[in-house]
PDB file of C-alpha atoms and ligand atoms in Angstrom:
ATOM      1  CA  MET A   8       0.035   0.010   0.080  1.00 86.00           C
ATOM      2  CA  MET A   9       2.718   2.533   1.109  1.00 93.00           C
ATOM      3  CA  GLU A  10       4.801   1.507  -1.992  1.00 94.00           C
ATOM      4  CA  GLU A  11       1.923   1.958  -4.114  1.00 97.00           C
ATOM      5  CA  ALA A  12       1.141   5.279  -2.898  1.00 98.00           C
ATOM      6  CA  ALA A  13       4.961   6.382  -3.222  1.00 97.00           C
ATOM      7  CA  LYS A  14       5.064   5.147  -6.773  1.00 97.00           C
ATOM      8  CA  LEU A  15       1.858   7.182  -7.656  1.00 98.00           C
ATOM      9  CA  LEU A  16       3.371  10.097  -6.173  1.00 97.00           C
ATOM     10  CA  ALA A  17       6.854   9.888  -7.812  1.00 96.00           C
ATOM     11  CA  ARG A  18       5.242   9.082 -11.287  1.00 97.00           C
ATOM     12  CA  SER A  19       2.749  12.057 -11.009  1.00 98.00           C
ATOM     13  CA  ARG A  20       2.775  15.224 -13.261  1.00 98.00           C
ATOM     14  CA  PHE A  21       0.892  17.468 -11.140  1.00 98.00           C
ATOM     15  CA  ALA A  22       0.097  16.128  -7.528  1.00 98.00           C
ATOM     16  CA  ILE A  23      -2.004  18.104  -5.065  1.00 98.00           C
ATOM     17  CA  ALA A  24      -2.579  17.941  -1.390  1.00 98.00           C
ATOM     18  CA  PHE A  25      -5.895  18.491   0.250  1.00 99.00           C
ATOM     19  CA  THR A  26      -5.985  18.609   4.017  1.00 98.00           C
ATOM     20  CA  GLY A  27      -8.256  18.746   7.028  1.00 98.00           C
ATOM     21  CA  ALA A  28      -7.995  19.236  10.863  1.00 97.00           C
ATOM     22  CA  GLY A  29      -6.522  15.577  11.259  1.00 97.00           C
ATOM     23  CA  ILE A  30      -3.209  16.624   9.781  1.00 98.00           C
ATOM     24  CA  SER A  31      -2.751  19.101  12.753  1.00 98.00           C
ATOM     25  CA  ALA A  32      -3.923  16.664  15.440  1.00 96.00           C
ATOM     26  CA  GLU A  33      -0.456  15.819  16.331  1.00 97.00           C
ATOM     27  CA  SER A  34       0.467  19.574  16.678  1.00 98.00           C
ATOM     28  CA  GLY A  35      -2.059  19.521  19.513  1.00 95.00           C
ATOM     29  CA  VAL A  36      -4.836  21.237  17.640  1.00 94.00           C
ATOM     30  CA  PRO A  37      -8.000  19.587  18.250  1.00 92.00           C
ATOM     31  CA  THR A  38     -10.320  18.265  15.395  1.00 93.00           C
ATOM     32  CA  PHE A  39     -13.943  19.179  14.875  1.00 91.00           C
ATOM     33  CA  ARG A  40     -15.597  15.850  14.699  1.00 87.00           C
ATOM     34  CA  GLY A  41     -15.015  12.833  16.862  1.00 75.00           C
ATOM     35  CA  GLY A  42     -13.890  11.888  20.431  1.00 68.00           C
ATOM     36  CA  SER A  43     -12.113  15.004  21.442  1.00 66.00           C
ATOM     37  CA  GLY A  44     -14.005  17.469  19.185  1.00 68.00           C
ATOM     38  CA  LEU A  45     -15.717  19.212  22.325  1.00 71.00           C
ATOM     39  CA  TRP A  46     -15.311  22.569  23.816  1.00 76.00           C
ATOM     40  CA  LYS A  47     -17.095  23.091  27.061  1.00 77.00           C
ATOM     41  CA  LYS A  48     -20.708  21.622  26.414  1.00 79.00           C
ATOM     42  CA  TYR A  49     -20.678  22.713  22.669  1.00 85.00           C
ATOM     43  CA  ARG A  50     -19.865  20.998  19.564  1.00 85.00           C
ATOM     44  CA  PRO A  51     -17.494  23.227  17.443  1.00 85.00           C
ATOM     45  CA  GLU A  52     -20.226  23.145  14.537  1.00 83.00           C
ATOM     46  CA  GLU A  53     -22.715  24.942  16.867  1.00 87.00           C
ATOM     47  CA  LEU A  54     -20.336  27.648  17.425  1.00 93.00           C
ATOM     48  CA  ALA A  55     -19.047  28.083  13.675  1.00 94.00           C
ATOM     49  CA  THR A  56     -21.978  29.570  12.388  1.00 95.00           C
ATOM     50  CA  PRO A  57     -23.454  33.207  11.878  1.00 97.00           C
ATOM     51  CA  GLU A  58     -26.544  32.249  13.989  1.00 96.00           C
ATOM     52  CA  ALA A  59     -24.389  31.612  17.005  1.00 96.00           C
ATOM     53  CA  PHE A  60     -22.489  34.841  16.635  1.00 97.00           C
ATOM     54  CA  ARG A  61     -25.725  36.817  16.253  1.00 97.00           C
ATOM     55  CA  LYS A  62     -27.044  35.077  19.425  1.00 96.00           C
ATOM     56  CA  ASP A  63     -24.095  35.337  21.391  1.00 96.00           C
ATOM     57  CA  PRO A  64     -20.917  37.131  20.265  1.00 97.00           C
ATOM     58  CA  ASN A  65     -19.286  36.754  23.652  1.00 96.00           C
ATOM     59  CA  LEU A  66     -19.500  32.992  23.602  1.00 95.00           C
ATOM     60  CA  VAL A  67     -18.396  32.562  20.068  1.00 96.00           C
ATOM     61  CA  TRP A  68     -15.338  34.962  20.600  1.00 97.00           C
ATOM     62  CA  GLU A  69     -14.595  33.346  23.864  1.00 95.00           C
ATOM     63  CA  PHE A  70     -14.273  29.842  21.733  1.00 94.00           C
ATOM     64  CA  TYR A  71     -12.197  31.556  19.110  1.00 96.00           C
ATOM     65  CA  ARG A  72      -9.682  33.398  21.728  1.00 96.00           C
ATOM     66  CA  TRP A  73      -9.271  30.048  23.169  1.00 94.00           C
ATOM     67  CA  ARG A  74      -8.356  28.286  19.776  1.00 95.00           C
ATOM     68  CA  MET A  75      -6.104  31.143  18.683  1.00 96.00           C
ATOM     69  CA  LYS A  76      -4.177  30.589  22.057  1.00 96.00           C
ATOM     70  CA  LEU A  77      -3.904  26.844  21.259  1.00 95.00           C
ATOM     71  CA  ILE A  78      -2.940  27.406  17.813  1.00 97.00           C
ATOM     72  CA  MET A  79      -0.307  29.934  18.489  1.00 96.00           C
ATOM     73  CA  ARG A  80       1.441  27.516  20.638  1.00 96.00           C
ATOM     74  CA  ALA A  81       1.257  24.722  17.984  1.00 98.00           C
ATOM     75  CA  ARG A  82       4.167  23.877  15.540  1.00 98.00           C
ATOM     76  CA  PRO A  83       3.957  22.186  12.376  1.00 98.00           C
ATOM     77  CA  ASN A  84       4.363  18.306  12.685  1.00 98.00           C
ATOM     78  CA  ARG A  85       6.321  16.008  10.416  1.00 98.00           C
ATOM     79  CA  ALA A  86       3.105  15.492   8.109  1.00 98.00           C
ATOM     80  CA  HIS A  87       3.178  19.442   7.364  1.00 98.00           C
ATOM     81  CA  ARG A  88       7.020  19.520   6.800  1.00 98.00           C
ATOM     82  CA  ALA A  89       6.930  16.390   4.471  1.00 98.00           C
ATOM     83  CA  LEU A  90       4.468  18.396   2.472  1.00 98.00           C
ATOM     84  CA  ALA A  91       6.600  21.342   2.169  1.00 98.00           C
ATOM     85  CA  GLU A  92       9.359  18.797   1.251  1.00 98.00           C
ATOM     86  CA  LEU A  93       7.394  17.459  -1.331  1.00 98.00           C
ATOM     87  CA  GLU A  94       6.690  20.908  -2.756  1.00 98.00           C
ATOM     88  CA  ARG A  95      10.328  21.628  -2.790  1.00 98.00           C
ATOM     89  CA  MET A  96      11.086  18.342  -4.741  1.00 97.00           C
ATOM     90  CA  GLY A  97       8.516  19.560  -7.237  1.00 97.00           C
ATOM     91  CA  ILE A  98       6.138  16.725  -6.777  1.00 98.00           C
ATOM     92  CA  VAL A  99       3.255  18.487  -4.851  1.00 98.00           C
ATOM     93  CA  LYS A 100       2.252  21.622  -6.634  1.00 98.00           C
ATOM     94  CA  ALA A 101      -0.149  23.024  -4.080  1.00 98.00           C
ATOM     95  CA  VAL A 102      -1.692  22.685  -0.691  1.00 99.00           C
ATOM     96  CA  ILE A 103      -5.515  23.057  -0.652  1.00 99.00           C
ATOM     97  CA  THR A 104      -6.419  23.120   3.071  1.00 99.00           C
ATOM     98  CA  GLN A 105      -9.486  23.515   5.054  1.00 98.00           C
ATOM     99  CA  ASN A 106      -7.646  24.278   8.061  1.00 98.00           C
ATOM    100  CA  VAL A 107      -7.245  27.994   9.519  1.00 98.00           C
ATOM    101  CA  ASP A 108      -4.337  27.404  11.778  1.00 98.00           C
ATOM    102  CA  ASP A 109      -1.571  28.501   9.268  1.00 97.00           C
ATOM    103  CA  LEU A 110       0.724  25.402  10.020  1.00 98.00           C
ATOM    104  CA  HIS A 111       1.475  24.676   6.286  1.00 98.00           C
ATOM    105  CA  ARG A 112       2.762  27.916   5.577  1.00 98.00           C
ATOM    106  CA  GLU A 113       4.868  27.937   8.912  1.00 97.00           C
ATOM    107  CA  ALA A 114       6.059  24.436   7.775  1.00 98.00           C
ATOM    108  CA  GLY A 115       7.453  26.140   4.545  1.00 98.00           C
ATOM    109  CA  SER A 116       4.626  25.443   1.875  1.00 98.00           C
ATOM    110  CA  GLN A 117       4.532  28.216  -0.359  1.00 98.00           C
ATOM    111  CA  ASN A 118       1.443  27.446  -2.740  1.00 98.00           C
ATOM    112  CA  VAL A 119      -1.053  27.110   0.041  1.00 98.00           C
ATOM    113  CA  ILE A 120      -4.872  27.725  -0.591  1.00 98.00           C
ATOM    114  CA  GLU A 121      -6.895  28.360   2.461  1.00 98.00           C
ATOM    115  CA  LEU A 122     -10.742  27.402   1.837  1.00 98.00           C
ATOM    116  CA  HIS A 123     -12.048  28.463   5.199  1.00 98.00           C
ATOM    117  CA  GLY A 124      -9.903  31.421   5.977  1.00 98.00           C
ATOM    118  CA  ASN A 125      -7.296  32.175   8.818  1.00 98.00           C
ATOM    119  CA  ILE A 126      -7.756  32.317  12.533  1.00 98.00           C
ATOM    120  CA  PHE A 127      -5.414  34.965  12.955  1.00 98.00           C
ATOM    121  CA  ARG A 128      -7.404  37.376  10.645  1.00 98.00           C
ATOM    122  CA  VAL A 129     -10.061  39.550  11.743  1.00 98.00           C
ATOM    123  CA  ARG A 130     -12.627  41.192   9.854  1.00 98.00           C
ATOM    124  CA  CYS A 131     -15.223  44.059  10.523  1.00 98.00           C
ATOM    125  CA  THR A 132     -18.994  43.063  10.259  1.00 98.00           C
ATOM    126  CA  SER A 133     -20.084  46.208   8.779  1.00 97.00           C
ATOM    127  CA  CYS A 134     -17.180  47.997   6.784  1.00 97.00           C
ATOM    128  CA  GLY A 135     -14.335  46.773   4.820  1.00 94.00           C
ATOM    129  CA  TYR A 136     -11.672  46.607   7.604  1.00 98.00           C
ATOM    130  CA  THR A 137      -9.558  43.368   8.072  1.00 98.00           C
ATOM    131  CA  GLU A 138      -6.416  42.770   9.951  1.00 98.00           C
ATOM    132  CA  ASP A 139      -3.937  40.103  10.203  1.00 97.00           C
ATOM    133  CA  LEU A 140      -2.952  40.039  13.851  1.00 97.00           C
ATOM    134  CA  LYS A 141       0.286  38.042  13.270  1.00 93.00           C
ATOM    135  CA  ARG A 142       1.672  40.529  10.738  1.00 92.00           C
ATOM    136  CA  SER A 143       0.354  43.764  12.697  1.00 96.00           C
ATOM    137  CA  GLY A 144       2.106  42.311  15.728  1.00 95.00           C
ATOM    138  CA  ARG A 145      -1.134  42.859  17.863  1.00 96.00           C
ATOM    139  CA  LEU A 146      -1.985  39.039  18.547  1.00 96.00           C
ATOM    140  CA  ASN A 147      -0.972  39.046  22.092  1.00 95.00           C
ATOM    141  CA  GLU A 148      -2.506  42.359  22.652  1.00 95.00           C
ATOM    142  CA  PHE A 149      -5.868  41.384  21.052  1.00 96.00           C
ATOM    143  CA  LEU A 150      -5.809  38.137  23.171  1.00 95.00           C
ATOM    144  CA  LYS A 151      -5.410  39.806  26.416  1.00 93.00           C
ATOM    145  CA  GLU A 152      -8.313  42.331  25.750  1.00 90.00           C
ATOM    146  CA  LYS A 153     -11.644  41.427  27.410  1.00 86.00           C
ATOM    147  CA  GLY A 154     -15.007  41.801  25.918  1.00 91.00           C
ATOM    148  CA  LEU A 155     -16.020  42.243  22.543  1.00 97.00           C
ATOM    149  CA  PRO A 156     -13.448  43.224  20.029  1.00 97.00           C
ATOM    150  CA  ARG A 157     -14.530  46.534  17.796  1.00 97.00           C
ATOM    151  CA  CYS A 158     -13.438  47.759  14.439  1.00 97.00           C
ATOM    152  CA  PRO A 159     -10.825  50.716  14.927  1.00 96.00           C
ATOM    153  CA  GLU A 160     -12.627  52.249  11.802  1.00 97.00           C
ATOM    154  CA  CYS A 161     -16.275  52.204  12.326  1.00 98.00           C
ATOM    155  CA  GLY A 162     -16.727  50.817  15.899  1.00 97.00           C
ATOM    156  CA  SER A 163     -18.688  47.970  14.812  1.00 98.00           C
ATOM    157  CA  LEU A 164     -18.180  44.140  15.965  1.00 98.00           C
ATOM    158  CA  LEU A 165     -14.991  42.365  14.606  1.00 98.00           C
ATOM    159  CA  ARG A 166     -15.554  38.796  13.856  1.00 98.00           C
ATOM    160  CA  PRO A 167     -12.842  36.106  12.733  1.00 98.00           C
ATOM    161  CA  ASP A 168     -12.011  35.949   9.135  1.00 98.00           C
ATOM    162  CA  VAL A 169     -13.228  32.376   9.018  1.00 98.00           C
ATOM    163  CA  VAL A 170     -15.962  30.561   7.082  1.00 98.00           C
ATOM    164  CA  TRP A 171     -18.744  29.583   8.945  1.00 97.00           C
ATOM    165  CA  PHE A 172     -21.638  27.328   8.012  1.00 96.00           C
ATOM    166  CA  GLY A 173     -24.080  28.694   5.599  1.00 95.00           C
ATOM    167  CA  GLU A 174     -21.529  31.118   4.417  1.00 97.00           C
ATOM    168  CA  PRO A 175     -19.901  31.097   0.995  1.00 98.00           C
ATOM    169  CA  LEU A 176     -16.066  30.342   0.798  1.00 98.00           C
ATOM    170  CA  PRO A 177     -13.693  32.935  -0.462  1.00 98.00           C
ATOM    171  CA  ARG A 178     -14.344  32.856  -4.357  1.00 98.00           C
ATOM    172  CA  GLU A 179     -10.754  33.208  -5.663  1.00 98.00           C
ATOM    173  CA  ALA A 180      -9.578  30.209  -3.374  1.00 98.00           C
ATOM    174  CA  LEU A 181     -12.399  28.113  -4.231  1.00 98.00           C
ATOM    175  CA  GLU A 182     -12.065  28.748  -8.029  1.00 98.00           C
ATOM    176  CA  GLU A 183      -8.278  28.153  -7.917  1.00 98.00           C
ATOM    177  CA  ALA A 184      -8.928  24.983  -5.702  1.00 98.00           C
ATOM    178  CA  PHE A 185     -11.179  23.665  -8.598  1.00 98.00           C
ATOM    179  CA  ARG A 186      -8.874  24.434 -11.225  1.00 98.00           C
ATOM    180  CA  LEU A 187      -5.838  22.784  -9.661  1.00 98.00           C
ATOM    181  CA  ALA A 188      -8.257  19.738  -9.042  1.00 98.00           C
ATOM    182  CA  GLU A 189      -9.082  19.692 -12.520  1.00 98.00           C
ATOM    183  CA  ARG A 190      -5.290  19.536 -13.490  1.00 98.00           C
ATOM    184  CA  ALA A 191      -4.169  17.293 -10.859  1.00 98.00           C
ATOM    185  CA  ASP A 192      -3.377  13.386 -11.645  1.00 98.00           C
ATOM    186  CA  VAL A 193      -2.718  12.647  -7.919  1.00 98.00           C
ATOM    187  CA  VAL A 194      -4.434  14.101  -4.746  1.00 98.00           C
ATOM    188  CA  LEU A 195      -3.029  13.385  -1.309  1.00 98.00           C
ATOM    189  CA  VAL A 196      -6.036  13.585   0.988  1.00 98.00           C
ATOM    190  CA  ILE A 197      -4.925  13.855   4.604  1.00 98.00           C
ATOM    191  CA  GLY A 198      -6.896  14.063   7.819  1.00 98.00           C
ATOM    192  CA  THR A 199     -10.458  15.225   6.739  1.00 98.00           C
ATOM    193  CA  SER A 200     -13.640  13.678   7.408  1.00 97.00           C
ATOM    194  CA  GLY A 201     -14.698  14.740   3.946  1.00 98.00           C
ATOM    195  CA  VAL A 202     -18.342  15.821   4.869  1.00 97.00           C
ATOM    196  CA  VAL A 203     -18.094  19.441   4.705  1.00 97.00           C
ATOM    197  CA  TYR A 204     -19.124  20.967   1.127  1.00 98.00           C
ATOM    198  CA  PRO A 205     -18.106  22.510  -1.239  1.00 98.00           C
ATOM    199  CA  ALA A 206     -14.436  21.434  -0.056  1.00 98.00           C
ATOM    200  CA  ALA A 207     -15.096  17.697  -0.120  1.00 98.00           C
ATOM    201  CA  TYR A 208     -15.758  18.283  -4.088  1.00 98.00           C
ATOM    202  CA  ILE A 209     -11.932  18.685  -4.661  1.00 98.00           C
ATOM    203  CA  PRO A 210     -10.983  14.949  -4.267  1.00 98.00           C
ATOM    204  CA  GLN A 211     -14.293  14.107  -6.242  1.00 98.00           C
ATOM    205  CA  ILE A 212     -13.209  16.412  -9.181  1.00 98.00           C
ATOM    206  CA  VAL A 213      -9.764  14.853  -9.256  1.00 98.00           C
ATOM    207  CA  LYS A 214     -11.444  11.296  -9.389  1.00 98.00           C
ATOM    208  CA  GLU A 215     -13.726  12.278 -12.039  1.00 98.00           C
ATOM    209  CA  THR A 216     -11.271  13.801 -14.245  1.00 97.00           C
ATOM    210  CA  GLY A 217      -9.129  10.907 -14.263  1.00 97.00           C
ATOM    211  CA  GLY A 218      -6.761  11.259 -11.330  1.00 98.00           C
ATOM    212  CA  ARG A 219      -5.845   9.137  -8.593  1.00 98.00           C
ATOM    213  CA  VAL A 220      -6.818   9.689  -4.742  1.00 98.00           C
ATOM    214  CA  ILE A 221      -4.752   8.692  -2.084  1.00 98.00           C
ATOM    215  CA  GLU A 222      -5.974   9.011   1.372  1.00 98.00           C
ATOM    216  CA  ILE A 223      -4.361   9.182   4.659  1.00 98.00           C
ATOM    217  CA  ASN A 224      -6.538   8.829   7.880  1.00 98.00           C
ATOM    218  CA  PRO A 225      -6.643   6.572  10.799  1.00 97.00           C
ATOM    219  CA  GLU A 226     -10.373   6.255  10.181  1.00 97.00           C
ATOM    220  CA  GLU A 227     -12.629   5.717   7.043  1.00 98.00           C
ATOM    221  CA  SER A 228     -13.933   9.049   5.976  1.00 98.00           C
ATOM    222  CA  GLY A 229     -16.359  10.352   3.309  1.00 98.00           C
ATOM    223  CA  ILE A 230     -13.447  10.242   0.829  1.00 98.00           C
ATOM    224  CA  THR A 231     -12.606   6.749   1.592  1.00 98.00           C
ATOM    225  CA  PRO A 232     -15.222   5.249  -0.974  1.00 98.00           C
ATOM    226  CA  ILE A 233     -13.214   6.855  -3.963  1.00 98.00           C
ATOM    227  CA  ALA A 234      -9.727   6.390  -2.523  1.00 98.00           C
ATOM    228  CA  ASP A 235      -7.396   4.272  -4.745  1.00 98.00           C
ATOM    229  CA  VAL A 236      -5.002   3.882  -1.972  1.00 98.00           C
ATOM    230  CA  PHE A 237      -6.051   4.092   1.545  1.00 98.00           C
ATOM    231  CA  LEU A 238      -3.332   4.595   4.221  1.00 98.00           C
ATOM    232  CA  ARG A 239      -4.942   3.839   7.605  1.00 98.00           C
ATOM    233  CA  TYR A 240      -2.364   5.790   9.634  1.00 98.00           C
ATOM    234  CA  PRO A 241      -2.073   8.838  11.541  1.00 98.00           C
ATOM    235  CA  ALA A 242      -0.733  11.673   9.275  1.00 98.00           C
ATOM    236  CA  GLY A 243       3.012  11.899  10.639  1.00 98.00           C
ATOM    237  CA  GLU A 244       3.642   8.217  10.686  1.00 98.00           C
ATOM    238  CA  ALA A 245       2.227   7.750   7.055  1.00 98.00           C
ATOM    239  CA  MET A 246       3.990  10.870   5.570  1.00 98.00           C
ATOM    240  CA  GLU A 247       7.354   9.860   7.105  1.00 97.00           C
ATOM    241  CA  ARG A 248       7.081   6.282   5.799  1.00 96.00           C
ATOM    242  CA  LEU A 249       5.958   7.756   2.342  1.00 96.00           C
ATOM    243  CA  MET A 250       8.925   9.690   2.273  1.00 94.00           C
ATOM    244  CA  GLU A 251      11.336   6.835   2.868  1.00 88.00           C
TER     245      GLU A 251
HETATM  246  C1  BJW B 578      -6.578  12.170  11.486  1.00 58.37           C
HETATM  247  C2  BJW B 578      -5.597  12.179  12.678  1.00 58.37           C
HETATM  248  C3  BJW B 578      -4.151  11.957  12.469  1.00 58.37           C
HETATM  249  C4  BJW B 578      -7.675  12.359  13.450  1.00 58.37           C
HETATM  250  N1  BJW B 578      -3.716  12.022  11.232  1.00 58.37           N
HETATM  251  N2  BJW B 578      -5.888  12.232  10.304  1.00 58.37           N
HETATM  252  C5  BJW B 578     -23.661  19.838  -0.215  1.00 58.37           C
HETATM  253  C6  BJW B 578     -24.234  18.829   0.406  1.00 58.37           C
HETATM  254  C7  BJW B 578     -24.395  18.727   1.729  1.00 58.37           C
HETATM  255  C8  BJW B 578     -24.311  20.017   2.493  1.00 58.37           C
HETATM  256  C9  BJW B 578     -23.844  21.074   1.899  1.00 58.37           C
HETATM  257  C10 BJW B 578     -23.584  21.173   0.528  1.00 58.37           C
HETATM  258  N3  BJW B 578     -23.235  22.045   0.040  1.00 58.37           N
HETATM  259  C11 BJW B 578     -23.101  23.248   1.145  1.00 58.37           C
HETATM  260  C12 BJW B 578     -23.702  22.473   2.244  1.00 58.37           C
HETATM  261  C13 BJW B 578     -23.828  22.818   3.711  1.00 58.37           C
HETATM  262  C14 BJW B 578     -22.532  22.938   4.419  1.00 58.37           C
HETATM  263  C15 BJW B 578     -22.097  21.488   4.773  1.00 58.37           C
HETATM  264  O1  BJW B 578     -21.077  21.176   4.083  1.00 58.37           O
HETATM  265  N4  BJW B 578     -22.569  20.899   5.587  1.00 58.37           N
HETATM  266  C16 BJW B 578     -22.448  19.363   5.934  1.00 58.37           C
HETATM  267  C17 BJW B 578     -21.765  19.264   7.155  1.00 58.37           C
HETATM  268  C18 BJW B 578     -23.655  18.743   5.801  1.00 58.37           C
HETATM  269  N5  BJW B 578     -21.555  23.870   4.011  1.00 58.37           N
HETATM  270  C19 BJW B 578     -21.392  25.207   4.075  1.00 58.37           C
HETATM  271  O2  BJW B 578     -22.249  25.658   4.889  1.00 58.37           O
HETATM  272  C20 BJW B 578     -20.170  25.824   3.448  1.00 58.37           C
HETATM  273  N6  BJW B 578     -20.771  27.022   2.649  1.00 58.37           N
HETATM  274  C21 BJW B 578     -21.711  26.816   1.730  1.00 58.37           C
HETATM  275  O3  BJW B 578     -22.020  25.893   1.256  1.00 58.37           O
HETATM  276  O4  BJW B 578     -22.121  28.131   1.312  1.00 58.37           O
HETATM  277  C22 BJW B 578     -22.966  28.139   0.085  1.00 58.37           C
HETATM  278  C23 BJW B 578     -23.518  29.599  -0.080  1.00 58.37           C
HETATM  279  C24 BJW B 578     -23.224  30.046  -1.340  1.00 58.37           C
HETATM  280  C25 BJW B 578     -23.550  31.381  -1.561  1.00 58.37           C
HETATM  281  C26 BJW B 578     -24.085  32.357  -0.500  1.00 58.37           C
HETATM  282  C27 BJW B 578     -24.149  31.742   0.889  1.00 58.37           C
HETATM  283  C28 BJW B 578     -23.858  30.385   0.947  1.00 58.37           C
HETATM  284  C29 BJW B 578     -19.409  26.349   4.486  1.00 58.37           C
HETATM  285  C30 BJW B 578     -18.568  25.486   5.384  1.00 58.37           C
HETATM  286  C31 BJW B 578     -17.768  26.214   6.214  1.00 58.37           C
HETATM  287  C32 BJW B 578     -16.915  25.235   7.175  1.00 58.37           C
HETATM  288  N7  BJW B 578     -16.648  25.835   8.352  1.00 58.37           N
HETATM  289  C33 BJW B 578     -15.679  25.145   9.155  1.00 58.37           C
HETATM  290  C34 BJW B 578     -15.309  26.118  10.593  1.00 58.37           C
HETATM  291  C35 BJW B 578     -14.113  26.995  10.107  1.00 58.37           C
HETATM  292  C36 BJW B 578     -13.554  27.991  11.023  1.00 58.37           C
HETATM  293  C37 BJW B 578     -13.070  27.416  12.346  1.00 58.37           C
HETATM  294  O5  BJW B 578     -11.914  26.746  12.197  1.00 58.37           O
HETATM  295  O6  BJW B 578     -13.525  27.692  13.423  1.00 58.37           O
HETATM  296  O7  BJW B 578     -14.539  24.513   8.881  1.00 58.37           O
HETATM  297  S1  BJW B 578     -16.601  23.944  10.051  1.00 58.37           S
HETATM  298  C38 BJW B 578     -15.403  22.566  10.208  1.00 58.37           C
HETATM  299  O8  BJW B 578     -15.357  21.476   9.319  1.00 58.37           O
HETATM  300  C39 BJW B 578     -14.052  23.517   9.524  1.00 58.37           C
HETATM  301  C40 BJW B 578     -13.137  22.465   8.915  1.00 58.37           C
HETATM  302  O9  BJW B 578     -12.358  23.060   7.963  1.00 58.37           O
HETATM  303  C41 BJW B 578     -14.373  21.452   8.245  1.00 58.37           C
HETATM  304  C42 BJW B 578     -13.804  20.462   7.893  1.00 58.37           C
HETATM  305  O10 BJW B 578     -13.540  19.481   8.885  1.00 58.37           O
HETATM  306  P1  BJW B 578     -12.277  18.412   8.845  1.00 58.37           P
HETATM  307  O11 BJW B 578     -11.096  19.367   8.479  1.00 58.37           O
HETATM  308  O12 BJW B 578     -12.729  17.521   7.874  1.00 58.37           O
HETATM  309  O13 BJW B 578     -12.155  18.007  10.425  1.00 58.37           O
HETATM  310  P2  BJW B 578     -12.891  16.752  11.121  1.00 58.37           P
HETATM  311  O14 BJW B 578     -12.770  17.139  12.599  1.00 58.37           O
HETATM  312  O15 BJW B 578     -14.287  16.661  10.493  1.00 58.37           O
HETATM  313  O16 BJW B 578     -12.390  15.382  10.571  1.00 58.37           O
HETATM  314  C43 BJW B 578     -11.033  15.200  11.246  1.00 58.37           C
HETATM  315  C44 BJW B 578     -10.526  14.117  10.431  1.00 58.37           C
HETATM  316  O17 BJW B 578      -9.108  13.574  10.733  1.00 58.37           O
HETATM  317  C45 BJW B 578     -11.201  12.569  10.832  1.00 58.37           C
HETATM  318  O18 BJW B 578     -11.606  12.071   9.842  1.00 58.37           O
HETATM  319  C46 BJW B 578     -10.187  12.004  11.650  1.00 58.37           C
HETATM  320  O19 BJW B 578     -10.256  10.592  11.404  1.00 58.37           O
HETATM  321  C47 BJW B 578      -9.019  12.291  11.047  1.00 58.37           C
HETATM  322  N8  BJW B 578      -7.575  12.214  12.100  1.00 58.37           N
HETATM  323  N9  BJW B 578      -6.498  12.251  13.949  1.00 58.37           N
HETATM  324  C48 BJW B 578      -4.698  11.795  10.170  1.00 58.37           C
HETATM  325  N10 BJW B 578      -3.468  11.936  13.545  1.00 58.37           N
HETATM  326 ZN1   ZN B 579     -15.587  48.475  10.486  1.00 58.37          ZN
END
């Protein structure tokens, strides 16, 4: 199985990666679904919605500040690093991620497409103001502040610049991801339950346009039925063995 996957990758002309929360699990970032995916008494899916934010912005901001602190301390793991290495080798052309944690870029991947935004960016709920808190150097200050964050331009509520259920994905990122999927002859799907759309179309498009699907996940997922090779391992171990 491992040899077959390695062969597919080595012989590919245009391989891409499609990643989800599972690739960051070994960095200590909790996944959304399954055993450990609980925060207080809420399921993350109940908090990642515009309705939850309208009803109780304090609760939603408390959740996101907690996640920002956790993710801030997280470091890329050997799976993130292996993907960056595969890009440097010219094998993987792009990483399409559903993650908001920035760990692919920190690991050295250059061509990263973020489908669900980035947790270190905030944006205004009424005007066009956005801020990248890592770049502006205000992340620590922001996390210390109590109460609801306000827009410095217009005073309205700020929100995390991530995509919640029922919201459209960033158009350019989604179009680029679909273009890449149509071109790809191999997609390496790592650590996603494959149930959230339209992101989950990415491996399906690769498959339908004649490409191969390699999946890495310790559990079966929504992608497993279309996987040509299913490597049932945690991401770090599978990527390390694949690189040998
Ligand atoms: C390991 C591991 C280890 C563990 N190694 N692996 C078509 C059909 C059905 C429904 C829909 C559809 N189209 C749209 C919908 C509705 C909805 C949807 O998909 N619902 C389904 C759930 C039923 N989609 C939307 O609402 C999307 N928007 C949309 O469609 O808009 C339409 C529109 C157009 C025009 C105007 C208006 C609207 C938006 C979806 C946004 C998702 N947002 C979130 C939160 C992001 C912010 C944040 O981080 O807080 O994105 S939800 C959450 O799920 C997050 C993730 O990116 C996403 C996917 O989760 P992921 O990454 O797969 O994680 P898990 O936890 O599910 O799985 C982890 C996996 O790792 C597991 O398989 C483990 O086994 C594995 N694992 N350890 C490797 N060590
Ligand atoms: Zn504003």
